[in-house]
Amino acid sequence: MNLNELIAEIPFIDTYKHYGSVTKVVGIMIEAKGPRSSIGDVCYIYPKNGYKKRIIGEVVGFKNNNVLIMPYNEVHDIAPGWIVEGTGRSLEIKVGDALIGKVIDPLGNPMDGSPLPEALQRWPIEHAPPNPLSRPPIHEILEIGVRSIDSLLTIGKGQRVGIFAGSGVGKSTLLGMIARNTKADLNVIALIGERGREVREFIERDLGELGLNRSIVVAATSDQPALMRIKGAYTATAIAEYFRNKGLNVMLMMDSVTRVAMAQREVGLATGEPPATKGYTPSVFSLLPKLLERTGTNEFGSITAFYTVLVDGDDFNEPIADTVRGILDGHIVLDRNLANKGQYPAIHVLKSISRLMKSLVDQEHLEKAIQFRQILNTYLQSEDLINIGAYKKGSSKEIDVAIDYYPKLISYLTQGIDEKMTYEDSVQALKTLIAGE
């Protein structure tokens, strides 16, 4: 806004602070008489006697002319009559280059207790997705540093991909590997609903010092209120948007979007929403596209996003997995059987797809990737016959070729956690492998 527009807004500025008082607390919901506020506004709740810390919450609904407030932190002591102050604005964080290398909570505070660095800019955590007509087409390859992804599931700058897997199949380890190896300018990593133990383990073991020095980590552990877990996803996305607007190619990794959906279900049920598909409330299915569509390209830079999806009981057709798969530009499936065989990363390339690969790679690369998939598929279709000795060599030329190639294919798909491969080396290795050299 220019100066004249700002001056024109002065008569409409509300110069009064609006207050209300707590009337009821039910579960995780605080009900208050007033203050005048809107959905998404931040509120401060003060004790009457003034010797206890204020509680920060957010307006999530209304009931019988009362305001429904959900706190950002656990509430152990609150009483009727406590003062509620409405701020009239939504949650903002402070962001800037000085945050790189930091681990922060969903409110933007460093988790090690250190003060916020100076020279940071206030930034709202909620933005509308970029206008579809302002999104440049994705035409540039982003090196991931994982051989099977770079060569068989090639990713473009600004592409959004889901990593689908059950628990304990290596999602976090794969994210750490990508964060260390990728050619993106900056990593923004959201750890949503993780066990407290796993946050430090991920930072020290999976991410490492090299990865942390080029990353910003936003952590919301499983013991925190549902609203904080949702805000963790929004905060990480907002930070990625800030750096995208500065012209950077940002890598956003969220582990996991399933726990964001579960947190939204908690909020929805608490505000009176009816459970719909498998207990998930309608607001869950409206939140997911609004959150996921915020990433991608805009006229300044790009956000390449990896979202992990935790599939219950390895059911890849459960509601959240199905919804997320329909929104994103590709999916990577981690297979428990492959992990049990010792193949890492346990990527099932036949069940995985990059929807933009055809428009990113040259014709020779694409043909070699298709041949790789065909040979692997031929072997897996006949694997039972081969293992029990029912297949006789010479019965099928395609199966004979697949049997000869299979050990080489598995060796190609297997990559050590600390092994780094450039995009060019991965593609050249694929071409050499399929050529039979």
Coordinates of C-alpha atoms in Angstrom, one line a residue:
M1 CA 0.0 0.0 0.0
N2 CA 1.2 3.5 -0.8
L3 CA 1.0 6.4 1.7
N4 CA -2.3 7.8 0.4
E5 CA -3.9 4.4 0.8
L6 CA -2.6 4.1 4.4
I7 CA -3.9 7.6 5.2
A8 CA -7.3 6.6 3.8
E9 CA -7.5 3.7 6.2
I10 CA -6.9 5.8 9.3
P11 CA -10.7 6.6 9.9
F12 CA -11.4 2.9 10.0
I13 CA -8.8 1.9 12.5
D14 CA -10.2 0.6 15.8
T15 CA -8.3 2.3 18.6
Y16 CA -10.0 0.3 21.4
K17 CA -8.9 -2.9 22.9
H18 CA -11.7 -5.5 23.2
Y19 CA -12.0 -7.7 26.2
G20 CA -14.1 -10.6 27.4
S21 CA -14.1 -13.1 30.2
V22 CA -13.9 -16.9 30.5
T23 CA -17.2 -18.6 31.2
K24 CA -16.5 -22.3 30.6
V25 CA -13.7 -24.8 29.9
V26 CA -14.6 -28.1 28.3
G27 CA -11.8 -30.4 27.4
I28 CA -9.4 -28.5 25.2
M29 CA -11.9 -25.7 24.4
I30 CA -12.2 -22.4 26.3
E31 CA -15.5 -20.6 26.0
A32 CA -15.6 -16.9 26.7
K33 CA -18.2 -14.1 26.7
G34 CA -16.5 -11.8 24.1
P35 CA -14.2 -10.3 23.1
R36 CA -15.3 -9.1 19.6
S37 CA -13.2 -11.2 17.3
S38 CA -13.1 -13.2 14.1
I39 CA -12.1 -16.8 13.3
G40 CA -8.3 -17.1 13.4
D41 CA -7.7 -14.1 15.7
V42 CA -5.1 -14.5 18.5
C43 CA -6.4 -13.9 22.0
Y44 CA -4.6 -13.4 25.3
I45 CA -6.1 -14.8 28.5
Y46 CA -5.0 -13.2 31.7
P47 CA -5.6 -14.4 35.3
K48 CA -7.5 -12.0 37.6
N49 CA -4.9 -11.9 40.3
G50 CA -2.1 -11.3 37.8
Y51 CA 0.6 -13.6 39.2
K52 CA 0.2 -16.4 36.6
K53 CA 1.4 -16.3 33.0
R54 CA -1.0 -15.3 30.3
I55 CA -2.4 -18.0 28.0
I56 CA -2.2 -17.5 24.2
G57 CA -5.0 -19.0 22.2
E58 CA -6.9 -18.7 18.9
V59 CA -10.5 -18.2 18.1
V60 CA -11.7 -21.3 16.3
G61 CA -15.5 -20.9 16.5
F62 CA -18.6 -19.4 18.1
K63 CA -21.4 -20.9 20.1
N64 CA -24.5 -19.1 21.4
N65 CA -22.9 -15.7 21.0
N66 CA -19.8 -16.9 22.9
V67 CA -16.3 -17.2 21.5
L68 CA -14.6 -20.6 21.4
I69 CA -10.9 -20.3 22.0
M70 CA -8.3 -23.1 21.7
P71 CA -5.0 -22.5 23.5
Y72 CA -1.6 -22.9 21.8
N73 CA -0.1 -24.5 25.0
E74 CA -1.4 -26.9 27.7
V75 CA -3.7 -25.2 30.2
H76 CA -3.4 -26.6 33.7
D77 CA -5.1 -23.8 35.7
I78 CA -7.8 -21.5 34.4
A79 CA -10.8 -20.2 36.2
P80 CA -14.1 -18.5 35.3
G81 CA -13.8 -14.7 35.0
W82 CA -10.3 -14.6 33.6
I83 CA -9.9 -11.7 31.2
V84 CA -9.7 -12.4 27.5
E85 CA -8.1 -9.8 25.3
G86 CA -8.7 -9.9 21.5
T87 CA -5.8 -8.8 19.3
G88 CA -7.8 -8.5 16.1
R89 CA -5.1 -10.2 14.1
S90 CA -4.0 -13.7 13.2
L91 CA -0.7 -15.3 14.2
E92 CA 2.5 -13.9 12.9
I93 CA 6.1 -15.0 13.3
K94 CA 9.5 -13.4 12.8
V95 CA 11.5 -14.7 9.9
G96 CA 14.8 -13.9 8.1
D97 CA 18.2 -15.2 7.1
A98 CA 19.2 -15.3 10.8
L99 CA 16.8 -18.2 11.4
I100 CA 18.9 -20.6 9.1
G101 CA 20.4 -23.3 11.3
K102 CA 17.8 -22.8 14.0
V103 CA 15.2 -25.2 15.5
I104 CA 12.0 -23.3 16.3
D105 CA 8.5 -24.1 17.7
P106 CA 5.3 -23.3 15.7
L107 CA 5.2 -19.8 17.3
G108 CA 8.7 -19.0 15.9
N109 CA 10.6 -19.2 19.2
P110 CA 14.0 -21.0 19.3
M111 CA 13.6 -24.3 21.1
D112 CA 17.0 -24.1 22.7
G113 CA 15.8 -21.1 24.8
S114 CA 18.1 -18.6 23.1
P115 CA 16.7 -15.2 22.1
L116 CA 15.4 -14.6 18.6
P117 CA 18.1 -13.1 16.3
E118 CA 17.8 -9.5 15.4
A119 CA 16.9 -8.1 12.0
L120 CA 13.9 -10.4 11.5
Q121 CA 10.7 -9.4 9.7
R122 CA 7.2 -10.1 10.9
W123 CA 5.4 -12.5 8.6
P124 CA 1.8 -13.9 8.8
I125 CA 1.7 -17.7 8.8
E126 CA -1.4 -17.9 6.6
H127 CA -1.4 -16.9 3.0
A128 CA -3.6 -17.7 0.0
P129 CA -2.0 -20.1 -2.6
P130 CA -0.4 -18.3 -5.6
N131 CA -2.8 -17.5 -8.5
P132 CA -2.7 -20.4 -10.9
L133 CA -2.0 -18.0 -13.8
S134 CA 1.0 -16.6 -12.0
R135 CA 2.6 -20.0 -11.6
P136 CA 5.5 -20.5 -14.1
P137 CA 5.5 -24.0 -15.6
I138 CA 8.0 -26.5 -14.0
H139 CA 10.8 -27.1 -16.5
E140 CA 14.0 -27.3 -14.5
I141 CA 15.3 -30.5 -12.8
L142 CA 16.1 -30.4 -9.1
E143 CA 18.9 -32.7 -8.0
I144 CA 17.8 -34.7 -5.0
G145 CA 21.0 -36.8 -4.4
V146 CA 19.1 -40.1 -4.2
R147 CA 19.9 -42.3 -7.2
S148 CA 16.5 -44.0 -7.6
I149 CA 14.6 -40.7 -7.3
D150 CA 16.9 -38.7 -9.6
S151 CA 16.9 -41.3 -12.4
L152 CA 13.5 -43.1 -12.2
L153 CA 11.3 -40.5 -10.5
T154 CA 12.9 -37.2 -11.6
I155 CA 11.7 -34.2 -9.6
G156 CA 11.4 -30.6 -10.9
K157 CA 11.9 -27.3 -9.0
G158 CA 8.5 -26.5 -7.6
Q159 CA 7.1 -30.0 -7.7
R160 CA 5.1 -31.4 -4.8
V161 CA 5.6 -35.1 -3.9
G162 CA 4.2 -37.4 -1.2
I163 CA 6.3 -40.1 0.5
F164 CA 3.8 -42.8 1.5
A165 CA 4.8 -45.5 4.0
G166 CA 3.8 -47.3 7.2
S167 CA 5.6 -46.7 10.5
G168 CA 9.3 -47.7 10.7
V169 CA 10.0 -48.0 7.0
G170 CA 12.5 -45.2 6.7
K171 CA 10.6 -42.0 5.9
S172 CA 12.6 -39.8 8.3
T173 CA 15.9 -41.3 7.3
L174 CA 15.1 -40.6 3.6
L175 CA 14.1 -37.0 4.4
G176 CA 17.5 -36.5 6.2
M177 CA 19.3 -38.0 3.2
I178 CA 17.5 -35.6 0.8
A179 CA 18.1 -32.6 3.1
R180 CA 21.9 -33.3 3.1
N181 CA 22.2 -34.1 -0.7
T182 CA 19.8 -31.8 -2.5
K183 CA 20.9 -28.9 -4.6
A184 CA 18.0 -26.7 -3.3
D185 CA 19.1 -23.3 -1.8
L186 CA 17.5 -23.9 1.6
N187 CA 15.6 -26.6 3.5
V188 CA 12.6 -25.9 5.7
I189 CA 11.7 -29.0 7.7
A190 CA 8.5 -29.4 9.6
L191 CA 8.4 -32.2 12.2
I192 CA 4.8 -32.5 13.2
G193 CA 3.5 -34.9 15.9
E194 CA 6.9 -36.6 16.3
R195 CA 7.9 -38.2 19.6
G196 CA 10.1 -35.8 21.7
R197 CA 13.0 -38.3 21.5
E198 CA 12.8 -38.4 17.7
V199 CA 13.3 -34.6 17.2
R200 CA 16.8 -34.5 18.5
E201 CA 17.6 -37.8 16.9
F202 CA 16.5 -36.6 13.5
I203 CA 18.5 -33.4 13.8
E204 CA 21.7 -35.1 15.0
R205 CA 21.6 -38.4 13.2
D206 CA 19.5 -38.0 10.0
L207 CA 20.1 -34.3 9.3
G208 CA 23.5 -33.8 10.7
E209 CA 25.5 -30.6 11.1
L210 CA 25.9 -30.3 7.3
G211 CA 22.2 -30.5 6.8
L212 CA 21.2 -28.2 9.7
N213 CA 23.5 -25.4 8.6
R214 CA 21.3 -25.0 5.4
S215 CA 18.0 -25.7 7.1
I216 CA 15.3 -24.2 9.3
V217 CA 13.5 -26.9 11.5
V218 CA 10.0 -26.3 12.9
A219 CA 9.1 -28.9 15.5
A220 CA 5.7 -29.6 17.1
T221 CA 5.9 -32.8 19.2
S222 CA 3.0 -35.2 19.8
D223 CA 2.4 -34.0 23.4
Q224 CA 1.6 -30.5 22.3
P225 CA -2.0 -29.3 21.7
A226 CA -3.7 -30.0 18.4
L227 CA -3.6 -26.4 17.4
M228 CA 0.2 -26.2 17.8
R229 CA 0.6 -29.2 15.5
I230 CA -1.5 -27.5 12.9
K231 CA 0.4 -24.2 13.3
G232 CA 3.7 -26.1 12.9
A233 CA 2.7 -27.0 9.3
Y234 CA 1.5 -23.4 8.6
T235 CA 4.6 -21.8 10.1
A236 CA 7.0 -24.0 8.1
T237 CA 5.0 -23.3 4.9
A238 CA 5.0 -19.6 5.6
I239 CA 8.8 -19.6 6.2
A240 CA 9.3 -21.4 2.8
E241 CA 7.0 -18.8 1.1
Y242 CA 9.1 -16.0 2.6
F243 CA 12.3 -17.3 1.1
R244 CA 10.6 -18.2 -2.2
N245 CA 9.5 -14.6 -2.5
K246 CA 13.2 -13.7 -2.2
G247 CA 13.9 -15.7 -5.3
L248 CA 15.3 -18.9 -3.7
N249 CA 14.6 -22.5 -4.6
V250 CA 13.3 -23.9 -1.3
M251 CA 13.0 -27.5 -0.3
L252 CA 10.1 -28.0 2.2
M253 CA 9.8 -31.3 3.9
M254 CA 6.9 -32.1 6.2
D255 CA 6.8 -35.2 8.4
S256 CA 4.0 -35.9 8.5
V257 CA 0.9 -34.4 6.8
T258 CA -1.1 -37.3 8.3
R259 CA -0.6 -35.9 11.8
V260 CA -1.6 -32.5 10.7
A261 CA -4.9 -34.0 9.5
M262 CA -5.3 -35.8 12.8
A263 CA -4.8 -32.6 14.7
Q264 CA -7.4 -30.8 12.5
R265 CA -9.8 -33.7 13.3
E266 CA -9.3 -33.0 17.0
V267 CA -10.1 -29.3 16.5
G268 CA -13.1 -30.1 14.3
L269 CA -14.6 -32.5 16.8
A270 CA -14.0 -30.1 19.7
T271 CA -15.9 -27.3 17.8
G272 CA -18.8 -29.6 17.1
E273 CA -18.1 -30.8 13.5
P274 CA -19.7 -34.1 12.6
P275 CA -17.3 -37.0 11.9
A276 CA -17.4 -37.9 8.2
T277 CA -15.0 -40.3 6.4
K278 CA -13.5 -42.7 8.9
G279 CA -13.9 -40.2 11.7
Y280 CA -12.3 -37.3 9.9
T281 CA -14.3 -34.1 9.9
P282 CA -15.1 -32.1 6.7
S283 CA -12.6 -29.3 7.7
V284 CA -9.7 -31.8 7.3
F285 CA -10.5 -32.3 3.6
S286 CA -10.8 -28.5 3.1
L287 CA -7.5 -27.8 5.0
L288 CA -5.3 -30.2 3.0
P289 CA -5.6 -28.6 -0.5
K290 CA -5.3 -25.1 1.0
L291 CA -2.1 -26.1 2.8
L292 CA -0.5 -28.2 0.0
E293 CA -1.4 -25.7 -2.8
R294 CA 0.6 -23.0 -1.1
T295 CA 3.9 -24.6 -2.3
G296 CA 5.1 -24.9 -5.8
T297 CA 6.3 -22.1 -8.1
N298 CA 5.5 -18.4 -8.2
E299 CA 6.9 -15.5 -10.2
F300 CA 9.9 -15.1 -7.8
G301 CA 11.1 -18.6 -6.9
S302 CA 10.0 -22.1 -6.1
I303 CA 9.1 -24.4 -3.2
T304 CA 9.8 -28.1 -3.9
A305 CA 7.8 -30.0 -1.3
F306 CA 8.1 -33.6 0.1
Y307 CA 5.1 -34.5 2.4
T308 CA 5.3 -37.8 4.2
V309 CA 2.0 -39.7 4.6
L310 CA 1.7 -42.2 7.4
V311 CA -0.6 -45.0 6.1
D312 CA -2.3 -47.0 8.9
G313 CA -1.8 -50.7 8.5
D314 CA 0.0 -50.1 5.2
D315 CA -3.4 -49.2 3.7
F316 CA -2.5 -46.9 0.8
N317 CA -6.2 -46.2 0.1
E318 CA -7.2 -44.7 3.4
P319 CA -8.8 -41.3 3.3
I320 CA -5.9 -39.0 4.0
A321 CA -3.5 -40.9 1.7
D322 CA -6.1 -40.9 -1.1
T323 CA -6.8 -37.2 -0.7
V324 CA -3.1 -36.2 -0.6
R325 CA -2.2 -38.4 -3.6
G326 CA -4.9 -36.6 -5.6
I327 CA -3.5 -33.2 -4.8
L328 CA 0.2 -33.7 -5.3
D329 CA 2.4 -34.0 -8.4
G330 CA 3.7 -37.5 -7.7
H331 CA 4.2 -40.1 -5.0
I332 CA 7.0 -42.2 -3.7
V333 CA 5.9 -45.5 -2.0
L334 CA 8.2 -47.1 0.6
D335 CA 7.6 -50.8 0.9
R336 CA 7.9 -52.7 4.1
N337 CA 8.8 -56.0 2.4
L338 CA 11.7 -54.2 0.6
A339 CA 12.9 -52.8 4.0
N340 CA 12.7 -56.2 5.5
K341 CA 15.0 -57.5 2.7
G342 CA 17.6 -54.9 3.6
Q343 CA 17.0 -52.6 0.5
Y344 CA 17.5 -49.0 1.4
P345 CA 15.9 -46.7 0.5
A346 CA 12.9 -49.1 0.3
I347 CA 11.3 -47.3 -2.7
H348 CA 8.9 -49.4 -4.7
V349 CA 9.6 -47.8 -8.0
L350 CA 6.7 -49.7 -9.7
K351 CA 4.2 -48.1 -7.3
S352 CA 5.8 -44.7 -7.4
I353 CA 5.5 -42.0 -10.0
S354 CA 6.6 -38.5 -10.9
R355 CA 3.9 -36.8 -12.9
L356 CA 6.3 -34.3 -14.4
M357 CA 9.2 -36.6 -15.3
K358 CA 8.1 -36.9 -19.0
S359 CA 8.4 -33.1 -19.4
L360 CA 11.7 -32.8 -17.6
V361 CA 14.0 -35.4 -19.0
D362 CA 15.3 -36.2 -22.5
Q363 CA 13.9 -39.0 -24.6
E364 CA 16.9 -41.4 -24.0
H365 CA 16.6 -41.0 -20.2
L366 CA 12.9 -41.6 -20.3
E367 CA 13.3 -44.7 -22.5
K368 CA 15.9 -46.2 -20.2
A369 CA 13.7 -45.5 -17.1
I370 CA 10.8 -47.3 -18.8
Q371 CA 13.0 -50.3 -19.7
F372 CA 14.2 -50.5 -16.1
R373 CA 10.6 -50.6 -14.9
Q374 CA 9.6 -53.2 -17.5
I375 CA 12.5 -55.5 -16.6
L376 CA 11.8 -55.2 -12.9
N377 CA 8.1 -55.8 -13.4
T378 CA 8.7 -58.9 -15.5
Y379 CA 10.8 -60.4 -12.7
L380 CA 8.4 -59.6 -9.9
Q381 CA 5.5 -61.0 -11.9
S382 CA 7.3 -64.3 -12.2
E383 CA 9.1 -64.3 -8.9
D384 CA 7.1 -67.0 -7.2
L385 CA 7.6 -69.4 -10.1
I386 CA 11.4 -68.6 -10.1
N387 CA 11.7 -69.1 -6.4
I388 CA 10.0 -72.5 -6.2
G389 CA 11.9 -73.7 -9.3
A390 CA 8.9 -74.1 -11.5
Y391 CA 10.3 -71.8 -14.2
K392 CA 12.5 -73.5 -16.8
K393 CA 15.2 -71.3 -18.4
G394 CA 14.5 -70.6 -22.1
S395 CA 10.7 -70.7 -21.7
S396 CA 10.6 -66.9 -22.0
K397 CA 13.3 -64.6 -23.4
E398 CA 11.9 -61.6 -21.3
I399 CA 12.0 -63.6 -18.0
D400 CA 15.5 -64.9 -18.8
V401 CA 16.7 -61.3 -19.3
A402 CA 14.9 -60.2 -16.1
I403 CA 16.6 -63.0 -14.1
D404 CA 20.0 -61.9 -15.3
Y405 CA 19.3 -58.2 -14.6
Y406 CA 17.5 -58.5 -11.3
P407 CA 20.6 -58.5 -9.0
K408 CA 21.9 -55.4 -10.9
L409 CA 18.6 -53.6 -10.6
I410 CA 18.5 -54.2 -6.8
S411 CA 22.1 -53.1 -6.5
Y412 CA 21.3 -49.9 -8.4
L413 CA 18.2 -49.1 -6.2
T414 CA 20.2 -49.6 -3.0
Q415 CA 22.1 -46.6 -1.7
G416 CA 24.0 -46.0 1.5
I417 CA 22.7 -43.3 3.9
D418 CA 26.0 -41.4 3.5
E419 CA 26.4 -42.1 -0.2
K420 CA 25.9 -39.1 -2.3
M421 CA 25.2 -39.3 -6.1
T422 CA 24.9 -36.4 -8.5
Y423 CA 22.0 -36.3 -11.0
E424 CA 24.4 -36.8 -13.9
D425 CA 26.1 -39.8 -12.3
S426 CA 22.7 -41.4 -11.5
V427 CA 21.4 -41.0 -15.1
Q428 CA 24.7 -42.2 -16.6
A429 CA 24.6 -45.3 -14.3
L430 CA 21.1 -46.0 -15.4
K431 CA 22.0 -45.8 -19.1
T432 CA 25.1 -48.0 -18.6
L433 CA 23.0 -50.6 -16.6
I434 CA 20.3 -50.9 -19.2
A435 CA 22.8 -51.0 -22.1
G436 CA 24.3 -54.1 -20.4
E437 CA 27.7 -52.7 -19.9

